[in-house]
mmCIF file of C-alpha atoms in Angstrom:
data_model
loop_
_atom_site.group_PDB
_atom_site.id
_atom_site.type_symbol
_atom_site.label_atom_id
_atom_site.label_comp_id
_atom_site.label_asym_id
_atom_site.label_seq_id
_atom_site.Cartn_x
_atom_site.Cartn_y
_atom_site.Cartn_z
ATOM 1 C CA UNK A 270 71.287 164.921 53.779
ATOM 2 C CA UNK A 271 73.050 162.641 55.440
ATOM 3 C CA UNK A 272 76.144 162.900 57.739
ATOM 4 C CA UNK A 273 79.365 160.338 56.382
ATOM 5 C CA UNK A 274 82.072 159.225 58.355
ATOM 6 C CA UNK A 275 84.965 160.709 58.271
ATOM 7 C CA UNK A 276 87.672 158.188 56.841
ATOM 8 C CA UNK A 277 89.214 155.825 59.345
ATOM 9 C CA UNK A 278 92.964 156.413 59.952
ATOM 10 C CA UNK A 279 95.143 153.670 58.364
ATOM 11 C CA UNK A 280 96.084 150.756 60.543
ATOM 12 C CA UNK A 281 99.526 151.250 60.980
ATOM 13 C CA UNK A 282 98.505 155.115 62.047
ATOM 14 C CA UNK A 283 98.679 156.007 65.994
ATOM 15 C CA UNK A 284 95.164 156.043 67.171
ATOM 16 C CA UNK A 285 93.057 158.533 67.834
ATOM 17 C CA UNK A 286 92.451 157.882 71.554
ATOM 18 C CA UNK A 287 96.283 158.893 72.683
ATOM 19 C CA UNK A 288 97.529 155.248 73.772
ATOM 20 C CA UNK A 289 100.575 154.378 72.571
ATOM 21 C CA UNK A 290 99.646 151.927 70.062
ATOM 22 C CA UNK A 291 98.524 151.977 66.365
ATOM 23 C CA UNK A 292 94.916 152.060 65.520
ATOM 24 C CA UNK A 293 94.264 148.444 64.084
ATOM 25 C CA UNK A 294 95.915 146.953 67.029
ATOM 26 C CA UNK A 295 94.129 149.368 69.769
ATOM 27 C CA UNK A 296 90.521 151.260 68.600
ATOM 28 C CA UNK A 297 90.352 149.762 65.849
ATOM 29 C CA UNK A 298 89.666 146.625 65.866
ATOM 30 C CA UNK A 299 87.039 147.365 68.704
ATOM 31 C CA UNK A 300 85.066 149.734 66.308
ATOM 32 C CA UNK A 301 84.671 147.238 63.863
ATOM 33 C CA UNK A 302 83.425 144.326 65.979
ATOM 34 C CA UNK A 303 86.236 142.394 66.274
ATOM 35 C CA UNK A 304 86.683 142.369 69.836
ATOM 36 C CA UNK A 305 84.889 143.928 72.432
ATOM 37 C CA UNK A 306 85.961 147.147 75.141
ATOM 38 C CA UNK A 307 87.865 144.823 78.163
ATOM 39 C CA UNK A 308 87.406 148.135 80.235
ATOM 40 C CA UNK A 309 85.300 150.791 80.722
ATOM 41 C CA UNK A 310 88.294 152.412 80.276
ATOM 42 C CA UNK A 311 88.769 150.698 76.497
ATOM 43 C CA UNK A 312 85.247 151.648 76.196
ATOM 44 C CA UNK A 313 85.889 155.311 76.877
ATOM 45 C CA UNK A 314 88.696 155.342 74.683
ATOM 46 C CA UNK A 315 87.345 153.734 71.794
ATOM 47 C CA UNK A 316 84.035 155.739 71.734
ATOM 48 C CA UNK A 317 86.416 158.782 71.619
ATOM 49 C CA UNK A 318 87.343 157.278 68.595
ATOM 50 C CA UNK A 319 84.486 157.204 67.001
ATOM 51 C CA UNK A 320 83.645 160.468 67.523
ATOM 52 C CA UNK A 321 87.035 161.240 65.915
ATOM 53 C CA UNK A 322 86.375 159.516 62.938
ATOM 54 C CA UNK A 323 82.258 159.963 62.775
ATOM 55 C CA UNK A 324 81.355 155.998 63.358
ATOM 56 C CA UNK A 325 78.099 157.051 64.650
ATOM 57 C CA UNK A 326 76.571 153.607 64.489
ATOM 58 C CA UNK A 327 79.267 152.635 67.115
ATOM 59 C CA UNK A 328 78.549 155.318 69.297
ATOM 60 C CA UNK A 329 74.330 154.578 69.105
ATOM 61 C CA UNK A 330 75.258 150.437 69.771
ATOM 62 C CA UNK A 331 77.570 151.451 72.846
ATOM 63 C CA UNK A 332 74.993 153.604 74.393
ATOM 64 C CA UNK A 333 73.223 151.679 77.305
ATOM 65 C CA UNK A 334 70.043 154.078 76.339
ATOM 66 C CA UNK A 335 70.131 153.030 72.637
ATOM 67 C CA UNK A 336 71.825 149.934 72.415
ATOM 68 C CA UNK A 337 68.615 147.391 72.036
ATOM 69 C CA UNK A 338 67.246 150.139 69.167
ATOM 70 C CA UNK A 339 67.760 150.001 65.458
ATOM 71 C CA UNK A 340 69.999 152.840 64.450
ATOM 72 C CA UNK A 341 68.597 155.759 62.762
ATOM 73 C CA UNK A 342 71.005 158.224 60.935
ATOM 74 C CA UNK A 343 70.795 161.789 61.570
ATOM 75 C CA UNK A 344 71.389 164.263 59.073
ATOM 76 C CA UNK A 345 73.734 167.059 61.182
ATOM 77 C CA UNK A 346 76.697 165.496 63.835
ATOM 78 C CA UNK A 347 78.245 168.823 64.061
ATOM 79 C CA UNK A 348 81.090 170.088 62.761
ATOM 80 C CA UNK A 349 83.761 169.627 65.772
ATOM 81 C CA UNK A 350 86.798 167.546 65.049
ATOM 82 C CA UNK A 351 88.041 165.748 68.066
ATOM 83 C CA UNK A 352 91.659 166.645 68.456
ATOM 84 C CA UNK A 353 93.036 164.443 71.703
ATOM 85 C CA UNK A 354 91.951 162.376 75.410
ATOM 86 C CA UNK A 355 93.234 162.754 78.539
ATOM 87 C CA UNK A 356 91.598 160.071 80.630
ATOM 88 C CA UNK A 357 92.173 161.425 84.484
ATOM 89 C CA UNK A 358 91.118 158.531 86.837
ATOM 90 C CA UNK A 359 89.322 155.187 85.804
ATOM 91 C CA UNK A 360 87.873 153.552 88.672
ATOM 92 C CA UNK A 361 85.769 150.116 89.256
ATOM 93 C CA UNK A 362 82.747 150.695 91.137
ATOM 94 C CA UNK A 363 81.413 148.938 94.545
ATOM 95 C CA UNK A 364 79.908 145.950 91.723
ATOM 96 C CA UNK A 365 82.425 144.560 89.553
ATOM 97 C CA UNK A 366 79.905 145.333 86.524
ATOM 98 C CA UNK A 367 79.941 149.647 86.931
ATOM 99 C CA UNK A 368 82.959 152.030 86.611
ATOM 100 C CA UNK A 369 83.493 155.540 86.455
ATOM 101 C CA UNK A 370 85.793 157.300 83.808
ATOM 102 C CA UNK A 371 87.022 160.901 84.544
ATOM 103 C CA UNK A 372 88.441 162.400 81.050
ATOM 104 C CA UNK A 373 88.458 165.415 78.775
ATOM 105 C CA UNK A 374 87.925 165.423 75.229
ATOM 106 C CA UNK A 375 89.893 168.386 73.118
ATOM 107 C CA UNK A 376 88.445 168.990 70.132
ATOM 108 C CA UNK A 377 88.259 172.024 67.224
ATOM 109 C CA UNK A 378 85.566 174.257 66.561
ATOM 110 C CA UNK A 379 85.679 177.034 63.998
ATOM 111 C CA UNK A 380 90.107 177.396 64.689
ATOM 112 C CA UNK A 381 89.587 177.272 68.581
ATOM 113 C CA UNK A 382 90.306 174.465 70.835
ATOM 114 C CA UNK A 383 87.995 173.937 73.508
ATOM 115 C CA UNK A 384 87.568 170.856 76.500
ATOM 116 C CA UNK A 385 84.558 168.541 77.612
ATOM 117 C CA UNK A 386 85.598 167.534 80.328
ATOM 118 C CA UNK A 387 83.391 164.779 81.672
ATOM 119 C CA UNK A 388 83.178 161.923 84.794
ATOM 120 C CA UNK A 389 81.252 158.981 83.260
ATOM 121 C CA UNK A 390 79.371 155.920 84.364
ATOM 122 C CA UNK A 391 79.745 152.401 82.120
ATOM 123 C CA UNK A 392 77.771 149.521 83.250
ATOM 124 C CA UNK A 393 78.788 145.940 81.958
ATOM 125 C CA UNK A 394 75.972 143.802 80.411
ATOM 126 C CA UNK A 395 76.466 139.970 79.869
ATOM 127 C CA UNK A 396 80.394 140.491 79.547
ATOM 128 C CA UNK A 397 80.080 143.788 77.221
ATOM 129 C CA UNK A 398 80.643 147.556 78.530
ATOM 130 C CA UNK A 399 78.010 150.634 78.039
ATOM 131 C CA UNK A 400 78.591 153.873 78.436
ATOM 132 C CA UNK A 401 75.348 154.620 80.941
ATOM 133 C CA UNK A 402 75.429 158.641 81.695
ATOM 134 C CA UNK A 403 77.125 161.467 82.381
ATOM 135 C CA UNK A 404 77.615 162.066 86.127
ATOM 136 C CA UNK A 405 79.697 165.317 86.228
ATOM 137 C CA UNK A 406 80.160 167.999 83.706
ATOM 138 C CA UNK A 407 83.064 170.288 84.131
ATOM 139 C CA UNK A 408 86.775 169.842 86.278
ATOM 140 C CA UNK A 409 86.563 167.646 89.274
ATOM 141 C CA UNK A 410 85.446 169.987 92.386
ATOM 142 C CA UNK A 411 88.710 171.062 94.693
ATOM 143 C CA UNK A 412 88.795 169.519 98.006
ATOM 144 C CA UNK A 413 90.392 171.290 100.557
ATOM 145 C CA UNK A 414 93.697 169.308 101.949
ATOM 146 C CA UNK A 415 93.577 171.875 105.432
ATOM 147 C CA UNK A 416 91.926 169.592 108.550
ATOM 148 C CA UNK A 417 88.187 171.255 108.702
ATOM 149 C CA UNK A 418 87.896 172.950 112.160
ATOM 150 C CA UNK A 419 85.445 172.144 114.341
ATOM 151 C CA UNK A 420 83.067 174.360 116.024
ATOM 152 C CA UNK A 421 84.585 173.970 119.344
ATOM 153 C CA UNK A 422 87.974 173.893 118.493
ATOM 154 C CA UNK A 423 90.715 176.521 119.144
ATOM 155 C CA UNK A 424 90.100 179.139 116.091
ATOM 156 C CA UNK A 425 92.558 179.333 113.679
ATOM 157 C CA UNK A 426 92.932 183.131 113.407
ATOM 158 C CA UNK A 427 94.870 182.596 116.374
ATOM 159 C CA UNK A 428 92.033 184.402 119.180
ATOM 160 C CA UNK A 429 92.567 181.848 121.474
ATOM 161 C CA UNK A 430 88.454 181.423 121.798
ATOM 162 C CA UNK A 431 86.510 178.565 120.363
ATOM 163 C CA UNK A 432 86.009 178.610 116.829
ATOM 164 C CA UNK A 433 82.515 178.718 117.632
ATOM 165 C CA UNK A 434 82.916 182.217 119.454
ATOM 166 C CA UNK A 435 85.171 183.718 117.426
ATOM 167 C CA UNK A 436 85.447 183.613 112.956
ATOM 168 C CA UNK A 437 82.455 181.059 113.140
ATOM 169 C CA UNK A 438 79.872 184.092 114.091
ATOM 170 C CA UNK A 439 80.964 186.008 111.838
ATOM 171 C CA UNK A 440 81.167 184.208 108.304
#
């Protein structure tokens, strides 16, 4: 058995991948071929799409890893429906031709709502975006917005010895 698509929204309907804009004019027209991703971003976005609306074909062809192989169908997609995106940060790499996307994708599973939340790599190919791999599962790590202290700095449990000679020994 074979897994179908799910219908496509209408064209006038908001699109599935949270931008302003209806589905024809944003998503839409780049799942069907008319137009390709101009982003990694757009790429993101409108492979979120697809997974909202079961174009699996788009998903295989946008995939660096199976891009150049003939699509096979699969018989079981799973049964999550993709619900909404937040893209978080969308940045160009040190080559004009990579770029990170840091989103999560809500989606439905048996009446809960649960998060993949994802940072991304997309390369760009002869003028057309892939998505490449995943290169973080899970919230972006916290960073720490205190100065780190140095070993030979004053500690700041407030000792008046070294850092080094005081809290440092002992943790």
């Amino acid at each position: 058995m074979t897994a179908s698509p799910r219908a496509l929204p209408s064209a006038s309907s908001p699109c599935p991948c949270g931008r302003p804009q209806t589905f024809a004019a944003c998503c839409g027209s780049i799942l069907a071929g008319e137009r390709p991703a101009a982003s990694a971003e757009d790429l993101m976005r409108s492979r979120f799409t697809a997974h909202a609306v079961g174009d699996y074909r788009y998903l295989h062809r946008t995939y660096l890893e199976t891009a150049r192989r003939p699509y096979v169908e699969e018989s079981d997609h799973g049964d999550l429906a993709w619900t909404r995106l937040v893209i978080h940060h969308h940045e160009n790499g040190p080559r004009p031709d990579r770029a990170t996307v840091d989103f999560s994708a809500y989606f439905e599973d048996q009446g809960q709502e649960g998060v993949l939340q994802e940072k991304s790599e997309f390369h760009r190919i002869d003028g057309v975006w892939y998505y490449a791999r995943t290169l973080r599962t899970g919230p972006e790590p916290i960073k720490s917005t205190h100065p780190k202290v140095g070993r030979n700095d004053p500690c700041p449990c407030g000792s008046g010895r070294k850092y080094k000679q005081c809290c440092l020994k002992v943790a």
